PDB file of C-alpha atoms in Angstrom:
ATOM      1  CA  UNK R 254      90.898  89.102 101.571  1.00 70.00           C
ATOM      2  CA  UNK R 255      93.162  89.033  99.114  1.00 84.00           C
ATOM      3  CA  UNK R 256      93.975  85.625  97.158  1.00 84.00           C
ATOM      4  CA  UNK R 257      96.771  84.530  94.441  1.00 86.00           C
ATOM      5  CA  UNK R 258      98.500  81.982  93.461  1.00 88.00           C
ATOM      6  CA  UNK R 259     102.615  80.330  93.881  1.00 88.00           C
ATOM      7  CA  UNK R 260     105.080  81.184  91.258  1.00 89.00           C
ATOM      8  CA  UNK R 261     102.524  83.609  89.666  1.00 92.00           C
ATOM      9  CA  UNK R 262     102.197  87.806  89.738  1.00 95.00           C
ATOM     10  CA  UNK R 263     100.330  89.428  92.623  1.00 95.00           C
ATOM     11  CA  UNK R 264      98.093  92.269  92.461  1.00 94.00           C
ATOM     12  CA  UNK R 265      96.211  94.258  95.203  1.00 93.00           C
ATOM     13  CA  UNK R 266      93.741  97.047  95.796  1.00 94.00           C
ATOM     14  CA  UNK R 267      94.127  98.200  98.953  1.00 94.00           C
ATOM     15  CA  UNK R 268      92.943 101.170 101.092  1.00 90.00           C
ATOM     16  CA  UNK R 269      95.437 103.315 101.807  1.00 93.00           C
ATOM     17  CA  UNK R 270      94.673 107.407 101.287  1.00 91.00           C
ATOM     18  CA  UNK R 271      91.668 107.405 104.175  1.00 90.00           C
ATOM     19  CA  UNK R 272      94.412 106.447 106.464  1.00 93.00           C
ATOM     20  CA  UNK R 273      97.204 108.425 104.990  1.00 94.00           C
ATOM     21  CA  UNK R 274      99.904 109.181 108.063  1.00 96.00           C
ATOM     22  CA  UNK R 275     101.857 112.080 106.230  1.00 96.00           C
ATOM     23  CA  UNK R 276      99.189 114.467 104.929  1.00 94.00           C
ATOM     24  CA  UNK R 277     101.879 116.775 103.911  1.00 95.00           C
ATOM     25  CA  UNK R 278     103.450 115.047 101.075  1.00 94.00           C
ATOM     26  CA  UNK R 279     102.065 114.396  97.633  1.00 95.00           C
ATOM     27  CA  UNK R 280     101.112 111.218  96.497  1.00 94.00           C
ATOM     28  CA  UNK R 281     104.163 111.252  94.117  1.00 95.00           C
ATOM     29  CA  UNK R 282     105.941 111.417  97.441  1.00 97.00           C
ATOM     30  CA  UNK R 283     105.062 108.304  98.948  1.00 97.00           C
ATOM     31  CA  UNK R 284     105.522 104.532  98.447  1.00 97.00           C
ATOM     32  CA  UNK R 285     104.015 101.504 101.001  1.00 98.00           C
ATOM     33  CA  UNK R 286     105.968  98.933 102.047  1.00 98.00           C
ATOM     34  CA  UNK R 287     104.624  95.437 102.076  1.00 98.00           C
ATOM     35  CA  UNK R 288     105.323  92.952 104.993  1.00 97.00           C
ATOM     36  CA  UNK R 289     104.340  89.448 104.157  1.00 96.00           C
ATOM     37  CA  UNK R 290     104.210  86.734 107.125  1.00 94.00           C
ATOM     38  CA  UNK R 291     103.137  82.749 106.273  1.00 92.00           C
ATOM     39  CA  UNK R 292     100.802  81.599 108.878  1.00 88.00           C
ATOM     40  CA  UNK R 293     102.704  77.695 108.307  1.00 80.00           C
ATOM     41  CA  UNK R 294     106.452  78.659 109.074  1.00 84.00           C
ATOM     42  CA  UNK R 295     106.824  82.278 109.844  1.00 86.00           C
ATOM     43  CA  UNK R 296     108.653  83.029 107.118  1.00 90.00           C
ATOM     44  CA  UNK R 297     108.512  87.045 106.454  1.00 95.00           C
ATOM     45  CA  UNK R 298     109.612  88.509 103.129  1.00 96.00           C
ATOM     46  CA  UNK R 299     109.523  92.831 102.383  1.00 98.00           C
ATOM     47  CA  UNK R 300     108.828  93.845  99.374  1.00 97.00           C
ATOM     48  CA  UNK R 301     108.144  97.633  97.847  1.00 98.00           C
ATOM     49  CA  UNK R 302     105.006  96.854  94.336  1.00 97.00           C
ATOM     50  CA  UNK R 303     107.236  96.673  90.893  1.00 97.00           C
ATOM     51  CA  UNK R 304     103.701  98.980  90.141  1.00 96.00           C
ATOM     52  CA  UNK R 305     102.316 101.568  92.849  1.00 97.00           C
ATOM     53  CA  UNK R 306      99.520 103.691  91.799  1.00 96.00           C
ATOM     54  CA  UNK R 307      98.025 105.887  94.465  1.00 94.00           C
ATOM     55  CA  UNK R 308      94.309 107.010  93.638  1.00 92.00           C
ATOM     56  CA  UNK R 309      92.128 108.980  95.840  1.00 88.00           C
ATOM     57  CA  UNK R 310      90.753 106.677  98.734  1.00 84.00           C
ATOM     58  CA  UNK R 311      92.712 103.245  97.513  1.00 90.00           C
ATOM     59  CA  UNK R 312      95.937 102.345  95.997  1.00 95.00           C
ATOM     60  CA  UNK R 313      97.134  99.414  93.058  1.00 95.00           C
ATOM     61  CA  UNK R 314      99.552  97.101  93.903  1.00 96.00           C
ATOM     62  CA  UNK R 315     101.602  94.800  91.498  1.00 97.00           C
ATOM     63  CA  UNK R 316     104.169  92.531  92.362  1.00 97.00           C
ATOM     64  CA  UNK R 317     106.092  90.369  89.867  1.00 97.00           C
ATOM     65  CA  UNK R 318     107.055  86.629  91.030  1.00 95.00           C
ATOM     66  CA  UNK R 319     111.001  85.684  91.128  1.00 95.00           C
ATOM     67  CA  UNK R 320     112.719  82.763  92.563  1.00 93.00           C
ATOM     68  CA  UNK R 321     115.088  85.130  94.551  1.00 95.00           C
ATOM     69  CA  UNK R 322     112.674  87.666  96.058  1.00 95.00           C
ATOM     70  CA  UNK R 323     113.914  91.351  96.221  1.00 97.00           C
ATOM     71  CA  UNK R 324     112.585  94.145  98.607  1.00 97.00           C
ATOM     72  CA  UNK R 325     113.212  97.362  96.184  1.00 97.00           C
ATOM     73  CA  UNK R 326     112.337  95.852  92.687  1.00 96.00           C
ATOM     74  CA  UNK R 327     109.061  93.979  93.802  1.00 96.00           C
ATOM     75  CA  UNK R 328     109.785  90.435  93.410  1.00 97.00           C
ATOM     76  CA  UNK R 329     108.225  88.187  95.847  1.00 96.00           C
ATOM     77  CA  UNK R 330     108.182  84.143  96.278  1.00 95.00           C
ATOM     78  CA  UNK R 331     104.966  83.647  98.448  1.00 93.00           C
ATOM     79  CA  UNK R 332     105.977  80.404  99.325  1.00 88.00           C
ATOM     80  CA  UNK R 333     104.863  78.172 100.612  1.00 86.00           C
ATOM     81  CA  UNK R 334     101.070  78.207  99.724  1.00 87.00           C
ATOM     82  CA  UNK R 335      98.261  79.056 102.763  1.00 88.00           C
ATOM     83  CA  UNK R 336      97.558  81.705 104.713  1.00 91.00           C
ATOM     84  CA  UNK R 337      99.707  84.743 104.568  1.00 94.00           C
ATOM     85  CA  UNK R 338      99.344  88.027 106.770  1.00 94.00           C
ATOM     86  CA  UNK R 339     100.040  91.129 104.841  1.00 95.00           C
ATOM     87  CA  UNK R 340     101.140  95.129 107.110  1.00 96.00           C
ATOM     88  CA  UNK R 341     101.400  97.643 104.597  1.00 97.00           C
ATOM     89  CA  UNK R 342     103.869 100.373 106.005  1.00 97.00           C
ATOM     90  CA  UNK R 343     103.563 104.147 104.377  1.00 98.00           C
ATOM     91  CA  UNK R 344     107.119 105.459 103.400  1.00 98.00           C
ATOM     92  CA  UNK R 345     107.525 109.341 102.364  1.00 97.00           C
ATOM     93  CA  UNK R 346     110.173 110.920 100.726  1.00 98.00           C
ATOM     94  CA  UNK R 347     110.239 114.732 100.437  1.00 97.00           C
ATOM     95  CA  UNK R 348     111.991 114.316  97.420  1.00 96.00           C
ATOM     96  CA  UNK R 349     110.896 111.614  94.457  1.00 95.00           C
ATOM     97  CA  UNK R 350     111.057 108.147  95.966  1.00 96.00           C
ATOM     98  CA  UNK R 351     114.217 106.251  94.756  1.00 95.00           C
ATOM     99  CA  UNK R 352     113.958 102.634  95.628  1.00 96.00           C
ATOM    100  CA  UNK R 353     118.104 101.950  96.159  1.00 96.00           C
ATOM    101  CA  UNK R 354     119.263 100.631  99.250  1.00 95.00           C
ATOM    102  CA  UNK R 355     121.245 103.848 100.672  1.00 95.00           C
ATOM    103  CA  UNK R 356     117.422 105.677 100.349  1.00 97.00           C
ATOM    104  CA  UNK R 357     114.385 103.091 100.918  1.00 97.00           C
ATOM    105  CA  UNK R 358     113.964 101.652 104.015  1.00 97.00           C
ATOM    106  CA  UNK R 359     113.998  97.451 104.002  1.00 97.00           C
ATOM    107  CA  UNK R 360     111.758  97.181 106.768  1.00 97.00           C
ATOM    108  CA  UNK R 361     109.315  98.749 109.428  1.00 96.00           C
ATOM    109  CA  UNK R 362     111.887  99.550 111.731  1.00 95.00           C
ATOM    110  CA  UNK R 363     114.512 100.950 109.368  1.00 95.00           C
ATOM    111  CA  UNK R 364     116.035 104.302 110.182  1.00 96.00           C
ATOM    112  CA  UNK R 365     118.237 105.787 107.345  1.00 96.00           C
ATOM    113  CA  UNK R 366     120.946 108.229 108.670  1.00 95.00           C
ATOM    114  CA  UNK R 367     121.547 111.081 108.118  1.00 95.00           C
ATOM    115  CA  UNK R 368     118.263 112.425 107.876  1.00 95.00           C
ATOM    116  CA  UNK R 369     118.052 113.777 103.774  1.00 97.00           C
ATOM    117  CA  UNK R 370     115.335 115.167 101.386  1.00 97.00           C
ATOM    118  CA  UNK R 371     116.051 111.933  99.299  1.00 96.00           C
ATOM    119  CA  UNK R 372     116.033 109.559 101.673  1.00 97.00           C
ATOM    120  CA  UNK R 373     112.466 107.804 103.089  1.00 97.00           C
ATOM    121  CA  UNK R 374     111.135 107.308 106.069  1.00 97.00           C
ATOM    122  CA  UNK R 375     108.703 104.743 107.192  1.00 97.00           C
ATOM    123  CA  UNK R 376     105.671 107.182 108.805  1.00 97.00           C
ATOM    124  CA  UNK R 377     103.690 103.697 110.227  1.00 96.00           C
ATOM    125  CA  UNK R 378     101.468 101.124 109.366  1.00 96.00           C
ATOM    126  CA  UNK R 379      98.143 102.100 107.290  1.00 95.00           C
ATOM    127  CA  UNK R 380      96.581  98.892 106.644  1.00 94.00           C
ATOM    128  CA  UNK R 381      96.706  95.092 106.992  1.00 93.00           C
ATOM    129  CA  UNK R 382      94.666  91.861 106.653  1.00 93.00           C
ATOM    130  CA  UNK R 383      94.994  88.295 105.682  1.00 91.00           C
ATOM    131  CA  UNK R 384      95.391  86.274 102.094  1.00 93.00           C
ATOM    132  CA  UNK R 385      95.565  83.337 100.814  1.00 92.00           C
ATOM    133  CA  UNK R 386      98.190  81.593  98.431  1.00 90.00           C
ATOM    134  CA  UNK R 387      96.680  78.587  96.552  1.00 86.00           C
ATOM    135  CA  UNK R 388      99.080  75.950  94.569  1.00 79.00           C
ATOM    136  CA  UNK R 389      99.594  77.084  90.891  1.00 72.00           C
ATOM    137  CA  UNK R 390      97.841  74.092  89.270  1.00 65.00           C
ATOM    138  CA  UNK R 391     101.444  71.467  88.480  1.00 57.00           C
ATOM    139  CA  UNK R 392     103.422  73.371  91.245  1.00 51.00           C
ATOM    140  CA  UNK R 393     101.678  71.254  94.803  1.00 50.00           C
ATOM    141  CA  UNK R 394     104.201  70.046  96.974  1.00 48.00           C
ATOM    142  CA  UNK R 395     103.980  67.264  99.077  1.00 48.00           C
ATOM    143  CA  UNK R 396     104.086  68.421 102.526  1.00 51.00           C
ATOM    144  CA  UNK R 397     104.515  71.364 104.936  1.00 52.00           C
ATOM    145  CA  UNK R 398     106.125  71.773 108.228  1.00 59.00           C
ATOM    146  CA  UNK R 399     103.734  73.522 110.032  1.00 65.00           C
ATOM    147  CA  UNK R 400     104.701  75.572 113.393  1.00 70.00           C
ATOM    148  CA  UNK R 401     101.908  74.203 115.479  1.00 73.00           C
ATOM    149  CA  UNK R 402     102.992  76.291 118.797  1.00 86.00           C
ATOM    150  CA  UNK R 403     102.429  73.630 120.870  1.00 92.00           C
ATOM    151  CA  UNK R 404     105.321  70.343 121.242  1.00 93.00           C
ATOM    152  CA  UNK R 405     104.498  67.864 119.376  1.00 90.00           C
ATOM    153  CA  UNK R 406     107.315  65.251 120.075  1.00 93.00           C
ATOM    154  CA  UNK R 407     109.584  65.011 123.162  1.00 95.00           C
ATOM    155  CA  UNK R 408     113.080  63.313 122.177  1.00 95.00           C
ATOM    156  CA  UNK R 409     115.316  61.516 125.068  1.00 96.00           C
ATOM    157  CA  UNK R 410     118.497  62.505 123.536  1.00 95.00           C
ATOM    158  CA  UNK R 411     120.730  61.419 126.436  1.00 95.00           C
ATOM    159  CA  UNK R 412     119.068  59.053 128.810  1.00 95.00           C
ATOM    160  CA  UNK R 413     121.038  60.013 131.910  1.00 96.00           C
ATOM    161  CA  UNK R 414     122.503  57.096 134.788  1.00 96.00           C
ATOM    162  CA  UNK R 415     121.470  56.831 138.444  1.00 97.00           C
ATOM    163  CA  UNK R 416     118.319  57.880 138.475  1.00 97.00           C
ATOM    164  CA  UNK R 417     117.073  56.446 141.814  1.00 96.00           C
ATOM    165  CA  UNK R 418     113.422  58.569 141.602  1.00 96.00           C
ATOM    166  CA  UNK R 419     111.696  60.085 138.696  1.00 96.00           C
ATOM    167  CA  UNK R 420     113.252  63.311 138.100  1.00 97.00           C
ATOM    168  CA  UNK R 421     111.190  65.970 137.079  1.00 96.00           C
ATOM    169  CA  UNK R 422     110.625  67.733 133.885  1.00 96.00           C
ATOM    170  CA  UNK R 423     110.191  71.760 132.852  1.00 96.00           C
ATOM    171  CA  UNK R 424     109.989  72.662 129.407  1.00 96.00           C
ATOM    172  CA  UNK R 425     110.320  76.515 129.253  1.00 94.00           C
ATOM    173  CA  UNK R 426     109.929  78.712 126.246  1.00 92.00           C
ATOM    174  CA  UNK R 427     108.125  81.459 124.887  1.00 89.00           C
ATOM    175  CA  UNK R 428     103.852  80.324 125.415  1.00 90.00           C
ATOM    176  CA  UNK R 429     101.181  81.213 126.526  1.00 89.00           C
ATOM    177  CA  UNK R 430     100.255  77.989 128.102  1.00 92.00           C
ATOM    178  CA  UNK R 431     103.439  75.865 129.490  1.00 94.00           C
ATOM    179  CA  UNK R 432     103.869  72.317 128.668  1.00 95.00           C
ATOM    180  CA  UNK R 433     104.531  69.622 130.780  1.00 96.00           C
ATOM    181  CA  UNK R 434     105.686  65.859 130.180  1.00 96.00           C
ATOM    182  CA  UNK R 435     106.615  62.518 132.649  1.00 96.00           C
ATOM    183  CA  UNK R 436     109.403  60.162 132.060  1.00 96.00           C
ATOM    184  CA  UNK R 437     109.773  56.444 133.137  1.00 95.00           C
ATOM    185  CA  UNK R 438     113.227  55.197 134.539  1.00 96.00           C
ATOM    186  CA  UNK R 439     114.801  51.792 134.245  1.00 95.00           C
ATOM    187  CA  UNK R 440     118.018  50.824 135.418  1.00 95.00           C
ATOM    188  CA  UNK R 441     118.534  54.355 136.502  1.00 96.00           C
ATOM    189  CA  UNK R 442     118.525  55.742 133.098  1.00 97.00           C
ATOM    190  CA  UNK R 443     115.104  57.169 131.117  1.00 97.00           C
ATOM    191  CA  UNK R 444     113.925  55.306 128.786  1.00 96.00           C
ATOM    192  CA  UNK R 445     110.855  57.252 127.725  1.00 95.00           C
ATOM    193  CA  UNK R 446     109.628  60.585 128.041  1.00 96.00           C
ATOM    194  CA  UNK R 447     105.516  61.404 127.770  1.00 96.00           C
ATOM    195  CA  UNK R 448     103.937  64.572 126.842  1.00 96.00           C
ATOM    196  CA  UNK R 449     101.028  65.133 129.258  1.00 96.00           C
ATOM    197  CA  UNK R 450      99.928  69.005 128.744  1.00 95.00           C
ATOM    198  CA  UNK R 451     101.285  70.035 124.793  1.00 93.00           C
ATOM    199  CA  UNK R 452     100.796  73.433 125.754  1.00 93.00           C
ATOM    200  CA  UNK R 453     100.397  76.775 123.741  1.00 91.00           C
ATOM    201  CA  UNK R 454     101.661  79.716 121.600  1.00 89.00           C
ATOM    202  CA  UNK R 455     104.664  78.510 121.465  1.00 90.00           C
ATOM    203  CA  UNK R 456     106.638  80.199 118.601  1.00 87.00           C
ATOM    204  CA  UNK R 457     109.695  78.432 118.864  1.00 89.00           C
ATOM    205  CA  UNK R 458     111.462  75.046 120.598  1.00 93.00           C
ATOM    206  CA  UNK R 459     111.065  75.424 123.870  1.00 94.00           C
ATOM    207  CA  UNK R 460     114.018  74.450 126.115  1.00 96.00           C
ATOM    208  CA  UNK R 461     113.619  70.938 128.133  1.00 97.00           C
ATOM    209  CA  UNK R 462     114.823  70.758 131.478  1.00 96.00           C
ATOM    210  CA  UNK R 463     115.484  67.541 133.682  1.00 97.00           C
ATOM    211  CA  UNK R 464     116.106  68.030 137.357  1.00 96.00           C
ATOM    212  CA  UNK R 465     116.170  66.146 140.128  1.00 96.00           C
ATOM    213  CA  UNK R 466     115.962  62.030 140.637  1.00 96.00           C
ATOM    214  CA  UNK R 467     119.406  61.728 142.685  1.00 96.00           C
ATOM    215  CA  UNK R 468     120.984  61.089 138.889  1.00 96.00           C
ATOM    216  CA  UNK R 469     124.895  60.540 138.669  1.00 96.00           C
ATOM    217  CA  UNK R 470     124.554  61.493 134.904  1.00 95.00           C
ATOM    218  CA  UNK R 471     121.856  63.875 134.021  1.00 95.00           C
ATOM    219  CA  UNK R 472     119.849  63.459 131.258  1.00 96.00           C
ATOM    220  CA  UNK R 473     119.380  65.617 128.294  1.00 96.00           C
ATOM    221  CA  UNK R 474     115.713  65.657 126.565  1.00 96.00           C
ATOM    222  CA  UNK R 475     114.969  68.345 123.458  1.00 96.00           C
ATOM    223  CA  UNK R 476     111.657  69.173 122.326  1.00 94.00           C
ATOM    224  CA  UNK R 477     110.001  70.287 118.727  1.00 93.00           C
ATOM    225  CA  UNK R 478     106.765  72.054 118.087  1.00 90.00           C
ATOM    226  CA  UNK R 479     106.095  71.206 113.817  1.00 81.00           C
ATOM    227  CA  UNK R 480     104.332  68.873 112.461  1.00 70.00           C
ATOM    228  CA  UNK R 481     103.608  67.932 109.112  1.00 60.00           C
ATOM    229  CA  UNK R 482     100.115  68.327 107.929  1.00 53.00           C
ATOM    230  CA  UNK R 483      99.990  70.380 104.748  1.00 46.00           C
ATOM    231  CA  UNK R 484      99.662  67.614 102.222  1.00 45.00           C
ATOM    232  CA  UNK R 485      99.227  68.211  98.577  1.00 44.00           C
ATOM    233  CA  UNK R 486      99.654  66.122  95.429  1.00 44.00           C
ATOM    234  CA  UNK R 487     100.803  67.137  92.275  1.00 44.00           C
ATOM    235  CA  UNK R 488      99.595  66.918  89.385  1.00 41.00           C
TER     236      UNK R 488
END
């Protein structure tokens, strides 16, 4: 696994030659693409090594930190700190790379057209694997807001009128497991809202739904799955 630190240079040796996609083209002909994903808020950032040196079964990686990261010069921000998943994408050019934008590809899926000798194309994905980011000693923050993909807090933001029954309640998203919550009524509006399953792999808020209950107003309930649990201190 591969471990660094925030606000710091990265550097990697990673396998890349035994599972080489374009056997064709010389090593001079190829660059990898990096695809960096934090396990606390999804955050994804590309980025093409400032230093690439292919060797025969393994290639060295260097990355150089920057505040504003940029794909073709290899500046990343790998913040914030935690678990990170790294894909490392193999890009071939016939002719020499040339990291600009009109000729590198910025992601996985780019396509440049037209087709040309100097322009790269991504040939697929030849490794990946996890790493961790650890606080530069001075630099903690305080908290992170984690995506916990399940919902964490149900908010009545309109408690309805008329209610003469308890409606019922759907919250609908992308999951793997669905959520479900109760309200309580009084005076015909809701005036609290419970979660009774939290649900999972959720990987964004799900949408809340409030149906039936004979209401004259309907009610309007929105849900969120973060939560802050990442706490660090600074120094």
């Amino acid at each position: 696994m591969i471990q660094g630190f925030t606000q710091t240079n990265l550097t990697a040796y990673l396998q890349t030659e035994d599972n080489r996609i374009d056997t064709t083209a010389a090593s001079i002909n190829i660059k990898h693409l990096f695809k960096f994903t934090n396990d606390v808020n999804g955050s994804v950032q590309y980025a093409y090594a400032h230093t690439e040196t292919i060797y025969d079964r393994y290639t060295y990686f260097l990355f150089v930190y920057n505040t504003t990261p940029n794909v073709l010069a290899g500046k990343i921000n790998l913040s914030p700190a935690g678990y990170w998943k790294y894909e490392v994408y193999e890009v071939s050019w016939i002719d020499t790379p040339s990291l600009i934008t009109s000729r590198a590809p910025q992601t996985e899926l780019s396509v440049l057209t037209p087709a040309a000798a100097n322009k790269g194309v991504v040939q697929g994905l030849v490794t990946k694997g996890k790493m961790y980011i650890e606080e530069r000693s001075g630099t903690e923050e305080v908290s992170y807001i984690q995506n916990a993909k399940s919902v964490q807090s149900l908010t009545i933001d309109y408690g309805g009128g008329g209610y003469t029954s308890l409606p019922t309640i759907t919250i609908t998203g992308d999951c793997i497991t669905q959520a479900t919550a109760s309200v309580r009524i009084d005076g015909g509006v809701i005036t609290e809202v419970t979660i009774t399953n939290a649900g999972s792999g959720y990987t964004e808020n799900p949408t809340v739904t409030v149906s039936g209950g004979g209401a004259t107003l309907g009610a309007s309930i929105s849900a969120s799955i973060e939560e802050t649990n990442y706490i660090y201190y600074g120094q």
